[in-house]
Amino acid sequence: MPDEHTMKVHLSYGDKTIELPVLNGTDGPSVLDIRSLYAQTGLLTFDPGFTSTASCESSITFIDGDEGRLLYRGYPIQELVQQSDFIEVAYLLLYGELPTLSERARFSEDVTYHTLVHEQISAFYNGFRRDAHPMAVMVGVVGALSAFYHDSLDIHDANLREIASFRLIAKMPTLAAMAYKYSIGQPFVYPKNELSYAANLLRMMFAVPSENYIVNPVLERAMDLILVLHADHEQNASTSTVRLAGSSAANPFACVASGIAALWGPAHGGANEAVLAMLSEIATKERIPEFIKRAKDKNDPFRLMGFGHRIYKNFDPRATIMRQTCHEVLNELGIKNDPLLDLAMELEKIALEDDYFIERKLYPNVDFYSGIILRAMQIPVSMFTVIFAVARTVGWVAQWREMITDPLQKIGRPRQLYCGKKERRFIPVEKRGR
Ligand code: CMC
């Protein structure tokens, strides 16, 4: 529970002055507790895009946007990337502590136990066009899981919540790989539970029944790193969507499907795909100034994809890690000169020296480099955001569980500033003069 600050905020409105408490978390900005504002004054707050609104109390992830810090349960992302792996990070996000050896083994077993999907799920894929975007397919099939696991699911039962969590985390790579296989007309590949989470995903995407497939350890490490970096990011658009959907006590599989839908947008997780499209469109270093000019033009909707972040106003620590890893992965894969990476580096350099980007504190974000690594790993561009969704499922599930057990939890129900017509009388059609 947060501490109540000794400081109060006094708000005068008309002839009334009310006192509002300030609450302290363990780190980051304190918050003004406005829960009694409407009852005391009849006023609502107005904050489109939630730029000044803390929507919940959370102990999972902390971001310091000015310092460029990202912590999962208190551990800096850099340390987790160097010393941990995705399955351990998933445990940490869900349970709050790093696992012991036996806890880790048990958790890994629990998750892998659920990797298979019901055979009937395969039939859903056949309903999609082969050229359907895999994110569209994911929204559909993850939502469809709610039809398979609904009757038994009482979200107020901790045990059932636990099984639903395992199922979601375990089945996402299987469903993601099936979306890819379907798009290229290859048979689905069943999971192999002796493999790591990352290796299993790669194998299900790239193996074919007619040949042996050995997972390349460089790719496995790179995939694991991408999963760790994307696992959670506090109350972003997709996580808030999952929480809002879940606040009505909806089925968690359906809630995660709503998170996938929110993630798909190019302003959020869809940016990794958009970065690659943008780099391909720019094509040569000589054309960079033209695109920078377009990004600065208020009459042009074009934005530099992979630049800017609502919270990070210094740098995105995930982008720094990705940038370093990008070179390592390309080296290890024997890719000496990647023209797209050269182009990205040049674009980054030019943008970071430009007053427009400096003044607005626009730095490369995680998506700026992740697309280049994923492409080097031969992951098709349309699957980039799907990989992000696989990783973020852990965060969505951890946040959903935290919300369900939060004593302050209520159905999410924002209000509005109504600017429409005042009440008026109905006009029969023959009397409408327009
Ligand atoms: N290119 C050009 N101008 C930009 C960009 C950009 N990428 N991003 C922000 N701006 C400008 C914007 O026009 C505005 O200028 P002004 O003050 O003159 O009106 C100013 O910077 C502030 O922008 P904003 O839209 O108010 O900022 P926001 O916090 O609402 O948006 C953002 C954050 C990430 C949606 C936005 O920076 C953006 O659209 N970036 C490109 C898409 C992208 O890379 N998204 C991935 C985010 S990180 C991965 C994830 O967590 O999903």
Short mmCIF file of C-alpha atoms and ligand atoms in Angstrom, two decimals:
data_model
loop_
_atom_site.label_atom_id
_atom_site.label_comp_id
_atom_site.label_asym_id
_atom_site.label_seq_id
_atom_site.Cartn_x
_atom_site.Cartn_y
_atom_site.Cartn_z
CA MET A 1 0.00 0.00 0.00
CA PRO A 2 1.30 3.51 -0.72
CA ASP A 3 2.29 5.88 2.10
CA GLU A 4 0.29 8.99 2.52
CA HIS A 5 2.59 11.98 2.07
CA THR A 6 2.62 14.61 4.81
CA MET A 7 2.03 17.14 2.07
CA LYS A 8 -1.53 17.82 0.95
CA VAL A 9 -2.81 19.68 -2.05
CA HIS A 10 -5.39 22.36 -1.37
CA LEU A 11 -7.76 23.05 -4.18
CA SER A 12 -9.99 26.10 -4.20
CA TYR A 13 -13.09 26.02 -6.37
CA GLY A 14 -15.76 28.69 -5.95
CA ASP A 15 -16.16 29.33 -2.27
CA LYS A 16 -14.90 25.87 -1.34
CA THR A 17 -11.39 24.69 -0.49
CA ILE A 18 -10.77 20.98 -0.32
CA GLU A 19 -7.74 19.04 0.79
CA LEU A 20 -6.46 16.20 -1.39
CA PRO A 21 -3.85 13.72 -0.14
CA VAL A 22 -0.59 13.02 -1.97
CA LEU A 23 0.50 9.37 -2.07
CA ASN A 24 4.09 8.12 -2.27
CA GLY A 25 5.13 4.96 -4.02
CA THR A 26 8.56 3.37 -3.48
CA ASP A 27 10.07 5.23 -6.46
CA GLY A 28 8.96 7.68 -9.14
CA PRO A 29 6.57 10.62 -8.95
CA SER A 30 4.10 10.85 -6.08
CA VAL A 31 0.43 11.00 -7.04
CA LEU A 32 -2.39 13.32 -6.14
CA ASP A 33 -5.24 11.18 -4.84
CA ILE A 34 -8.35 12.62 -6.49
CA ARG A 35 -10.76 9.83 -5.59
CA SER A 36 -12.92 12.16 -3.50
CA LEU A 37 -12.77 15.07 -5.98
CA TYR A 38 -16.10 14.46 -7.71
CA ALA A 39 -17.95 13.81 -4.46
CA GLN A 40 -16.51 16.95 -2.88
CA THR A 41 -16.71 19.37 -5.84
CA GLY A 42 -18.77 17.82 -8.66
CA LEU A 43 -15.68 18.25 -10.88
CA LEU A 44 -14.05 15.56 -12.99
CA THR A 45 -10.44 15.59 -14.18
CA PHE A 46 -9.62 15.81 -17.89
CA ASP A 47 -6.54 13.97 -19.18
CA PRO A 48 -6.81 12.62 -22.75
CA GLY A 49 -4.08 10.06 -23.38
CA PHE A 50 -3.57 9.77 -19.59
CA THR A 51 -0.43 11.93 -19.65
CA SER A 52 -0.84 12.81 -15.96
CA THR A 53 -2.88 9.89 -14.70
CA ALA A 54 -1.77 6.87 -12.67
CA SER A 55 -4.52 4.34 -13.34
CA CYS A 56 -3.54 1.79 -10.70
CA GLU A 57 -1.12 0.81 -8.00
CA SER A 58 1.47 -1.70 -9.27
CA SER A 59 4.60 -3.45 -7.97
CA ILE A 60 5.69 -5.11 -11.19
CA THR A 61 7.67 -2.75 -13.44
CA PHE A 62 9.24 0.64 -12.83
CA ILE A 63 10.33 3.09 -15.51
CA ASP A 64 12.27 6.27 -14.84
CA GLY A 65 11.84 8.08 -18.13
CA ASP A 66 14.26 10.92 -17.36
CA GLU A 67 17.10 8.64 -16.33
CA GLY A 68 16.28 5.90 -18.86
CA ARG A 69 15.89 3.21 -16.18
CA LEU A 70 13.72 0.11 -16.51
CA LEU A 71 13.31 -2.30 -13.59
CA TYR A 72 11.36 -5.56 -13.43
CA ARG A 73 10.44 -6.14 -9.77
CA GLY A 74 13.38 -3.90 -8.82
CA TYR A 75 16.01 -5.59 -11.01
CA PRO A 76 17.58 -3.42 -13.76
CA ILE A 77 16.86 -4.69 -17.25
CA GLN A 78 20.60 -4.66 -18.08
CA GLU A 79 21.32 -7.18 -15.28
CA LEU A 80 18.44 -9.41 -16.28
CA VAL A 81 19.55 -9.41 -19.92
CA GLN A 82 23.11 -10.33 -18.96
CA GLN A 83 22.46 -12.84 -16.20
CA SER A 84 19.00 -14.27 -16.59
CA ASP A 85 16.72 -15.67 -19.27
CA PHE A 86 13.10 -15.40 -20.33
CA ILE A 87 11.65 -18.23 -18.25
CA GLU A 88 13.25 -16.82 -15.11
CA VAL A 89 12.09 -13.30 -15.97
CA ALA A 90 8.57 -14.63 -16.51
CA TYR A 91 8.67 -16.17 -13.01
CA LEU A 92 10.00 -12.92 -11.57
CA LEU A 93 7.26 -10.84 -13.19
CA LEU A 94 4.51 -13.23 -12.07
CA TYR A 95 5.65 -13.95 -8.51
CA GLY A 96 7.81 -10.96 -7.57
CA GLU A 97 11.06 -12.82 -6.75
CA LEU A 98 13.73 -14.64 -8.72
CA PRO A 99 13.15 -18.41 -8.51
CA THR A 100 15.39 -20.88 -6.70
CA LEU A 101 16.71 -23.75 -8.82
CA SER A 102 13.81 -26.02 -7.86
CA GLU A 103 11.20 -23.26 -8.29
CA ARG A 104 12.62 -22.53 -11.71
CA ALA A 105 12.52 -26.19 -12.76
CA ARG A 106 8.95 -26.57 -11.53
CA PHE A 107 7.79 -23.38 -13.25
CA SER A 108 9.46 -24.35 -16.50
CA GLU A 109 7.72 -27.73 -16.32
CA ASP A 110 4.34 -26.14 -15.54
CA VAL A 111 4.63 -23.82 -18.51
CA THR A 112 5.89 -26.41 -20.99
CA TYR A 113 3.17 -28.86 -19.92
CA HIS A 114 0.61 -26.58 -21.59
CA THR A 115 2.35 -25.82 -24.91
CA LEU A 116 0.01 -27.92 -27.07
CA VAL A 117 -3.19 -26.36 -28.34
CA HIS A 118 -6.48 -28.19 -28.84
CA GLU A 119 -6.52 -29.77 -32.33
CA GLN A 120 -9.76 -27.94 -33.02
CA ILE A 121 -7.83 -24.65 -32.87
CA SER A 122 -6.10 -25.65 -36.13
CA ALA A 123 -9.49 -25.44 -37.83
CA PHE A 124 -9.65 -21.74 -36.97
CA TYR A 125 -6.52 -21.08 -39.03
CA ASN A 126 -8.13 -22.64 -42.08
CA GLY A 127 -10.83 -20.00 -41.90
CA PHE A 128 -8.32 -17.22 -42.55
CA ARG A 129 -6.96 -16.14 -45.92
CA ARG A 130 -3.34 -17.24 -46.34
CA ASP A 131 -2.31 -13.60 -46.73
CA ALA A 132 -4.05 -12.47 -43.51
CA HIS A 133 -1.78 -10.42 -41.26
CA PRO A 134 -0.54 -12.74 -38.48
CA MET A 135 -1.57 -10.16 -35.85
CA ALA A 136 -5.16 -10.37 -37.15
CA VAL A 137 -4.92 -14.14 -36.88
CA MET A 138 -3.54 -13.86 -33.33
CA VAL A 139 -6.39 -11.59 -32.20
CA GLY A 140 -8.77 -14.25 -33.50
CA VAL A 141 -7.15 -17.43 -32.22
CA VAL A 142 -6.16 -16.12 -28.78
CA GLY A 143 -9.72 -14.81 -28.40
CA ALA A 144 -10.92 -18.25 -29.49
CA LEU A 145 -9.03 -19.85 -26.58
CA SER A 146 -11.67 -18.30 -24.32
CA ALA A 147 -14.21 -20.64 -25.93
CA PHE A 148 -12.02 -23.61 -24.98
CA TYR A 149 -11.35 -22.54 -21.41
CA HIS A 150 -14.43 -20.70 -20.29
CA ASP A 151 -16.75 -22.91 -18.28
CA SER A 152 -14.03 -24.01 -15.90
CA LEU A 153 -12.73 -20.52 -15.33
CA ASP A 154 -13.69 -18.76 -12.14
CA ILE A 155 -11.24 -15.86 -12.07
CA HIS A 156 -11.70 -15.52 -8.32
CA ASP A 157 -10.18 -18.96 -7.84
CA ALA A 158 -6.39 -18.56 -7.48
CA ASN A 159 -5.72 -22.06 -8.73
CA LEU A 160 -7.70 -21.55 -11.93
CA ARG A 161 -6.00 -18.19 -12.47
CA GLU A 162 -2.67 -19.95 -12.17
CA ILE A 163 -3.60 -22.56 -14.79
CA ALA A 164 -4.95 -19.87 -17.14
CA SER A 165 -1.64 -18.01 -16.74
CA PHE A 166 0.41 -21.10 -17.61
CA ARG A 167 -1.82 -21.83 -20.57
CA LEU A 168 -1.50 -18.32 -21.98
CA ILE A 169 2.29 -18.14 -21.61
CA ALA A 170 2.76 -21.69 -22.91
CA LYS A 171 0.43 -21.52 -25.91
CA MET A 172 1.43 -18.13 -27.32
CA PRO A 173 4.60 -19.39 -29.11
CA THR A 174 2.65 -22.35 -30.49
CA LEU A 175 -0.12 -20.10 -31.82
CA ALA A 176 2.38 -17.55 -33.16
CA ALA A 177 4.35 -20.20 -35.04
CA MET A 178 1.10 -21.68 -36.41
CA ALA A 179 0.15 -18.23 -37.75
CA TYR A 180 3.46 -18.12 -39.64
CA LYS A 181 3.26 -21.69 -40.90
CA TYR A 182 -0.26 -21.12 -42.14
CA SER A 183 0.80 -18.00 -44.05
CA ILE A 184 3.47 -19.92 -45.99
CA GLY A 185 1.43 -23.09 -46.48
CA GLN A 186 3.65 -25.36 -44.40
CA PRO A 187 2.36 -27.94 -41.88
CA PHE A 188 2.12 -26.91 -38.26
CA VAL A 189 5.04 -28.10 -36.11
CA TYR A 190 4.19 -29.40 -32.65
CA PRO A 191 6.12 -28.03 -29.66
CA LYS A 192 9.07 -29.97 -28.26
CA ASN A 193 9.03 -29.47 -24.52
CA GLU A 194 12.68 -30.31 -23.86
CA LEU A 195 13.66 -27.09 -25.66
CA SER A 196 13.88 -23.64 -24.10
CA TYR A 197 10.98 -21.24 -24.61
CA ALA A 198 12.92 -19.30 -27.29
CA ALA A 199 14.24 -22.42 -29.04
CA ASN A 200 10.77 -23.97 -29.12
CA LEU A 201 9.37 -20.86 -30.80
CA LEU A 202 12.15 -20.86 -33.42
CA ARG A 203 11.77 -24.56 -34.10
CA MET A 204 7.99 -24.36 -34.47
CA MET A 205 8.48 -21.50 -36.94
CA PHE A 206 11.30 -22.91 -39.04
CA ALA A 207 11.32 -26.73 -38.81
CA VAL A 208 9.65 -28.90 -41.43
CA PRO A 209 8.65 -32.54 -40.85
CA SER A 210 10.83 -33.73 -43.73
CA GLU A 211 14.12 -32.55 -42.23
CA ASN A 212 15.96 -32.43 -38.95
CA TYR A 213 16.09 -28.99 -37.44
CA ILE A 214 18.72 -27.97 -34.93
CA VAL A 215 18.14 -24.60 -33.31
CA ASN A 216 21.07 -22.24 -33.87
CA PRO A 217 22.28 -21.20 -30.37
CA VAL A 218 23.03 -17.65 -31.57
CA LEU A 219 19.45 -17.26 -32.73
CA GLU A 220 18.15 -18.85 -29.53
CA ARG A 221 20.10 -16.36 -27.39
CA ALA A 222 19.00 -13.43 -29.53
CA MET A 223 15.35 -14.52 -29.37
CA ASP A 224 15.57 -14.97 -25.61
CA LEU A 225 16.98 -11.46 -25.25
CA ILE A 226 14.20 -9.99 -27.40
CA LEU A 227 11.64 -11.79 -25.23
CA VAL A 228 13.21 -10.49 -21.99
CA LEU A 229 13.35 -6.90 -23.27
CA HIS A 230 9.69 -6.92 -24.32
CA ALA A 231 8.25 -8.85 -21.37
CA ASP A 232 6.65 -5.92 -19.54
CA HIS A 233 6.53 -2.13 -19.63
CA GLU A 234 4.11 -1.01 -16.91
CA GLN A 235 0.82 0.67 -17.91
CA ASN A 236 1.30 1.03 -21.68
CA ALA A 237 -1.65 1.01 -24.11
CA SER A 238 -1.94 -2.77 -24.51
CA THR A 239 -1.44 -3.53 -20.81
CA SER A 240 -4.01 -0.90 -19.87
CA THR A 241 -6.35 -2.50 -22.42
CA VAL A 242 -5.89 -5.92 -20.80
CA ARG A 243 -6.51 -4.39 -17.36
CA LEU A 244 -9.60 -2.50 -18.52
CA ALA A 245 -11.07 -5.56 -20.22
CA GLY A 246 -10.20 -7.68 -17.18
CA SER A 247 -11.73 -5.17 -14.76
CA SER A 248 -15.20 -6.39 -15.77
CA ALA A 249 -14.11 -9.93 -14.70
CA ALA A 250 -13.94 -11.02 -18.35
CA ASN A 251 -12.28 -14.22 -19.47
CA PRO A 252 -8.46 -13.72 -19.40
CA PHE A 253 -7.91 -15.25 -22.86
CA ALA A 254 -10.35 -12.70 -24.29
CA CYS A 255 -8.59 -9.93 -22.30
CA VAL A 256 -5.21 -10.88 -23.77
CA ALA A 257 -6.77 -10.89 -27.26
CA SER A 258 -7.79 -7.27 -26.62
CA GLY A 259 -4.20 -6.51 -25.58
CA ILE A 260 -2.93 -8.02 -28.84
CA ALA A 261 -5.30 -5.75 -30.77
CA ALA A 262 -3.98 -2.66 -28.96
CA LEU A 263 -0.36 -3.75 -29.43
CA TRP A 264 -0.80 -4.08 -33.19
CA GLY A 265 -1.03 -0.30 -33.82
CA PRO A 266 2.06 1.38 -35.34
CA ALA A 267 2.22 3.87 -32.45
CA HIS A 268 2.78 0.90 -30.10
CA GLY A 269 4.14 -2.60 -30.90
CA GLY A 270 3.42 -2.33 -34.61
CA ALA A 271 6.28 0.19 -34.81
CA ASN A 272 8.90 -2.56 -35.24
CA GLU A 273 7.27 -3.57 -38.52
CA ALA A 274 6.77 0.09 -39.48
CA VAL A 275 10.49 0.84 -38.90
CA LEU A 276 11.50 -1.76 -41.46
CA ALA A 277 8.92 -0.48 -43.95
CA MET A 278 10.25 3.06 -43.39
CA LEU A 279 13.91 2.05 -43.83
CA SER A 280 13.04 0.18 -47.03
CA GLU A 281 11.19 3.25 -48.29
CA ILE A 282 14.09 5.60 -47.46
CA ALA A 283 16.40 3.07 -49.18
CA THR A 284 19.54 5.27 -49.44
CA LYS A 285 21.39 7.60 -47.06
CA GLU A 286 20.99 10.44 -49.54
CA ARG A 287 17.22 10.37 -49.01
CA ILE A 288 17.38 10.67 -45.19
CA PRO A 289 17.10 14.52 -45.13
CA GLU A 290 13.92 14.32 -47.20
CA PHE A 291 12.31 11.99 -44.63
CA ILE A 292 13.55 14.03 -41.67
CA LYS A 293 11.93 17.07 -43.30
CA ARG A 294 8.67 15.15 -43.70
CA ALA A 295 8.76 14.02 -40.04
CA LYS A 296 9.03 17.67 -38.96
CA ASP A 297 6.25 18.89 -41.23
CA LYS A 298 3.05 19.36 -39.23
CA ASN A 299 0.97 18.97 -42.40
CA ASP A 300 2.46 15.56 -43.13
CA PRO A 301 1.26 12.65 -40.97
CA PHE A 302 4.63 10.89 -41.44
CA ARG A 303 6.59 10.27 -38.24
CA LEU A 304 10.01 8.72 -37.84
CA MET A 305 9.04 5.23 -36.79
CA GLY A 306 11.05 3.88 -33.85
CA PHE A 307 11.57 7.40 -32.47
CA GLY A 308 9.95 8.94 -29.41
CA HIS A 309 8.30 7.53 -26.34
CA ARG A 310 5.64 8.75 -23.96
CA ILE A 311 7.77 8.05 -20.89
CA TYR A 312 11.42 7.93 -22.01
CA LYS A 313 12.60 11.49 -22.47
CA ASN A 314 16.30 10.67 -22.33
CA PHE A 315 16.88 7.30 -23.94
CA ASP A 316 15.11 3.96 -24.04
CA PRO A 317 17.41 1.50 -22.19
CA ARG A 318 15.96 -1.32 -24.26
CA ALA A 319 17.08 0.45 -27.44
CA THR A 320 20.63 0.80 -26.07
CA ILE A 321 20.79 -2.94 -25.37
CA MET A 322 19.26 -3.73 -28.77
CA ARG A 323 21.75 -1.45 -30.53
CA GLN A 324 24.72 -3.26 -28.96
CA THR A 325 23.18 -6.67 -29.53
CA CYS A 326 22.37 -5.82 -33.12
CA HIS A 327 26.08 -5.65 -33.99
CA GLU A 328 26.88 -8.81 -32.00
CA VAL A 329 24.08 -10.81 -33.60
CA LEU A 330 24.93 -9.66 -37.11
CA ASN A 331 28.61 -10.51 -36.50
CA GLU A 332 27.79 -13.92 -35.10
CA LEU A 333 25.49 -14.63 -38.01
CA GLY A 334 28.31 -13.65 -40.35
CA ILE A 335 26.45 -10.64 -41.74
CA LYS A 336 29.32 -8.22 -42.27
CA ASN A 337 27.62 -5.26 -43.83
CA ASP A 338 23.91 -4.87 -43.45
CA PRO A 339 22.83 -1.91 -45.60
CA LEU A 340 19.65 -1.50 -43.55
CA LEU A 341 21.63 -1.31 -40.29
CA ASP A 342 24.00 1.25 -41.87
CA LEU A 343 20.99 3.25 -42.97
CA ALA A 344 19.44 3.02 -39.49
CA MET A 345 22.69 4.20 -37.85
CA GLU A 346 22.93 7.15 -40.22
CA LEU A 347 19.28 8.06 -39.66
CA GLU A 348 19.78 7.88 -35.90
CA LYS A 349 22.87 10.12 -36.13
CA ILE A 350 21.19 12.75 -38.28
CA ALA A 351 17.99 12.79 -36.21
CA LEU A 352 19.86 13.06 -32.91
CA GLU A 353 21.71 16.16 -34.17
CA ASP A 354 18.53 17.85 -35.35
CA ASP A 355 16.99 20.60 -33.17
CA TYR A 356 13.44 19.32 -33.75
CA PHE A 357 14.30 15.93 -32.21
CA ILE A 358 16.56 17.43 -29.51
CA GLU A 359 13.89 19.91 -28.32
CA ARG A 360 11.20 17.25 -28.18
CA LYS A 361 13.51 14.69 -26.58
CA LEU A 362 12.86 12.17 -29.30
CA TYR A 363 15.29 9.24 -29.08
CA PRO A 364 15.29 5.84 -30.77
CA ASN A 365 13.04 3.39 -28.92
CA VAL A 366 13.23 -0.40 -28.64
CA ASP A 367 11.49 -0.90 -31.97
CA PHE A 368 14.10 1.04 -33.90
CA TYR A 369 16.64 -1.79 -33.57
CA SER A 370 14.55 -4.87 -32.81
CA GLY A 371 13.32 -5.06 -36.40
CA ILE A 372 16.89 -5.18 -37.72
CA ILE A 373 17.80 -8.06 -35.40
CA LEU A 374 14.60 -9.94 -36.18
CA ARG A 375 15.20 -9.51 -39.88
CA ALA A 376 18.77 -10.81 -39.55
CA MET A 377 17.27 -13.82 -37.78
CA GLN A 378 15.11 -14.35 -40.90
CA ILE A 379 11.91 -13.64 -39.02
CA PRO A 380 9.45 -12.30 -41.60
CA VAL A 381 8.51 -8.66 -41.08
CA SER A 382 4.82 -9.42 -40.57
CA MET A 383 5.79 -11.60 -37.56
CA PHE A 384 7.74 -8.87 -35.71
CA THR A 385 4.80 -7.62 -33.68
CA VAL A 386 3.67 -11.21 -33.07
CA ILE A 387 7.02 -11.91 -31.38
CA PHE A 388 6.46 -8.77 -29.28
CA ALA A 389 3.00 -10.14 -28.33
CA VAL A 390 4.48 -13.50 -27.31
CA ALA A 391 6.90 -11.74 -24.96
CA ARG A 392 4.38 -9.22 -23.61
CA THR A 393 1.89 -11.96 -22.75
CA VAL A 394 3.89 -12.53 -19.57
CA GLY A 395 3.52 -8.87 -18.64
CA TRP A 396 -0.19 -8.84 -19.50
CA VAL A 397 -0.77 -11.94 -17.39
CA ALA A 398 1.25 -10.58 -14.44
CA GLN A 399 -0.63 -7.27 -14.57
CA TRP A 400 -4.01 -9.00 -14.92
CA ARG A 401 -3.27 -11.18 -11.87
CA GLU A 402 -2.15 -8.17 -9.86
CA MET A 403 -5.34 -6.34 -10.78
CA ILE A 404 -7.67 -9.22 -9.88
CA THR A 405 -6.15 -9.51 -6.40
CA ASP A 406 -5.94 -5.74 -5.78
CA PRO A 407 -8.36 -4.76 -2.99
CA LEU A 408 -8.78 -1.38 -4.71
CA GLN A 409 -9.87 -3.04 -7.94
CA LYS A 410 -13.08 -1.71 -9.50
CA ILE A 411 -14.46 -1.92 -13.00
CA GLY A 412 -12.53 0.62 -15.12
CA ARG A 413 -15.00 3.27 -16.10
CA PRO A 414 -13.58 6.64 -17.22
CA ARG A 415 -15.83 9.67 -17.52
CA GLN A 416 -15.91 12.31 -20.28
CA LEU A 417 -16.21 15.98 -21.04
CA TYR A 418 -19.45 16.02 -23.04
CA CYS A 419 -19.34 18.55 -25.88
CA GLY A 420 -22.29 17.31 -27.96
CA LYS A 421 -25.79 18.75 -28.41
CA LYS A 422 -27.83 19.67 -25.40
CA GLU A 423 -31.14 17.84 -25.04
CA ARG A 424 -33.47 18.60 -27.97
CA ARG A 425 -36.80 17.38 -29.36
CA PHE A 426 -37.14 14.74 -32.08
CA ILE A 427 -38.19 16.05 -35.54
CA PRO A 428 -40.27 13.71 -37.77
CA VAL A 429 -38.58 13.04 -41.14
CA GLU A 430 -41.13 15.03 -43.24
CA LYS A 431 -40.43 18.14 -41.16
CA ARG A 432 -36.59 18.02 -41.45
CA GLY A 433 -35.77 20.98 -43.70
CA ARG A 434 -32.09 20.20 -44.54
N1 CMC B 1 8.59 11.61 -35.47
C1 CMC B 1 8.37 12.95 -35.57
N2 CMC B 1 7.82 13.69 -34.58
C2 CMC B 1 7.46 13.07 -33.46
C3 CMC B 1 7.65 11.68 -33.27
C4 CMC B 1 8.24 10.96 -34.32
N3 CMC B 1 8.44 9.63 -34.21
N4 CMC B 1 7.19 11.31 -32.05
C5 CMC B 1 6.72 12.43 -31.46
N5 CMC B 1 6.90 13.51 -32.32
C6 CMC B 1 6.57 14.92 -32.03
C7 CMC B 1 5.09 15.19 -32.10
O1 CMC B 1 4.69 15.59 -33.40
C8 CMC B 1 4.95 16.29 -31.08
O2 CMC B 1 5.43 17.48 -31.66
P1 CMC B 1 4.74 18.91 -31.27
O3 CMC B 1 5.00 19.07 -29.80
O4 CMC B 1 5.43 19.91 -32.13
O5 CMC B 1 3.27 18.75 -31.59
C9 CMC B 1 5.97 15.91 -29.99
O6 CMC B 1 6.97 15.15 -30.67
C10 CMC B 1 5.37 15.07 -28.85
O7 CMC B 1 4.72 13.95 -29.44
P2 CMC B 1 3.41 13.27 -28.87
O8 CMC B 1 2.70 12.60 -29.99
O9 CMC B 1 2.65 14.26 -28.04
O10 CMC B 1 4.06 12.21 -27.88
P3 CMC B 1 3.33 10.96 -27.29
O11 CMC B 1 3.97 10.72 -25.97
O12 CMC B 1 1.85 11.12 -27.31
O13 CMC B 1 3.69 9.80 -28.34
C11 CMC B 1 4.72 7.98 -29.42
C12 CMC B 1 4.64 8.81 -28.13
C13 CMC B 1 5.63 6.78 -29.16
C14 CMC B 1 3.33 7.46 -29.79
C15 CMC B 1 5.29 8.85 -30.57
O14 CMC B 1 6.58 9.32 -30.22
C16 CMC B 1 5.33 8.13 -31.91
O15 CMC B 1 4.32 8.11 -32.62
N6 CMC B 1 6.49 7.49 -32.27
C17 CMC B 1 6.59 6.70 -33.48
C18 CMC B 1 5.99 5.32 -33.26
C19 CMC B 1 6.85 4.43 -32.40
O16 CMC B 1 8.06 4.32 -32.61
N7 CMC B 1 6.21 3.75 -31.42
C20 CMC B 1 6.89 2.77 -30.55
C21 CMC B 1 6.86 3.17 -29.12
S1 CMC B 1 8.03 2.19 -28.14
C22 CMC B 1 7.44 0.58 -28.20
C23 CMC B 1 6.21 0.38 -27.38
O17 CMC B 1 6.28 0.51 -26.16
O18 CMC B 1 5.16 0.08 -27.96
#
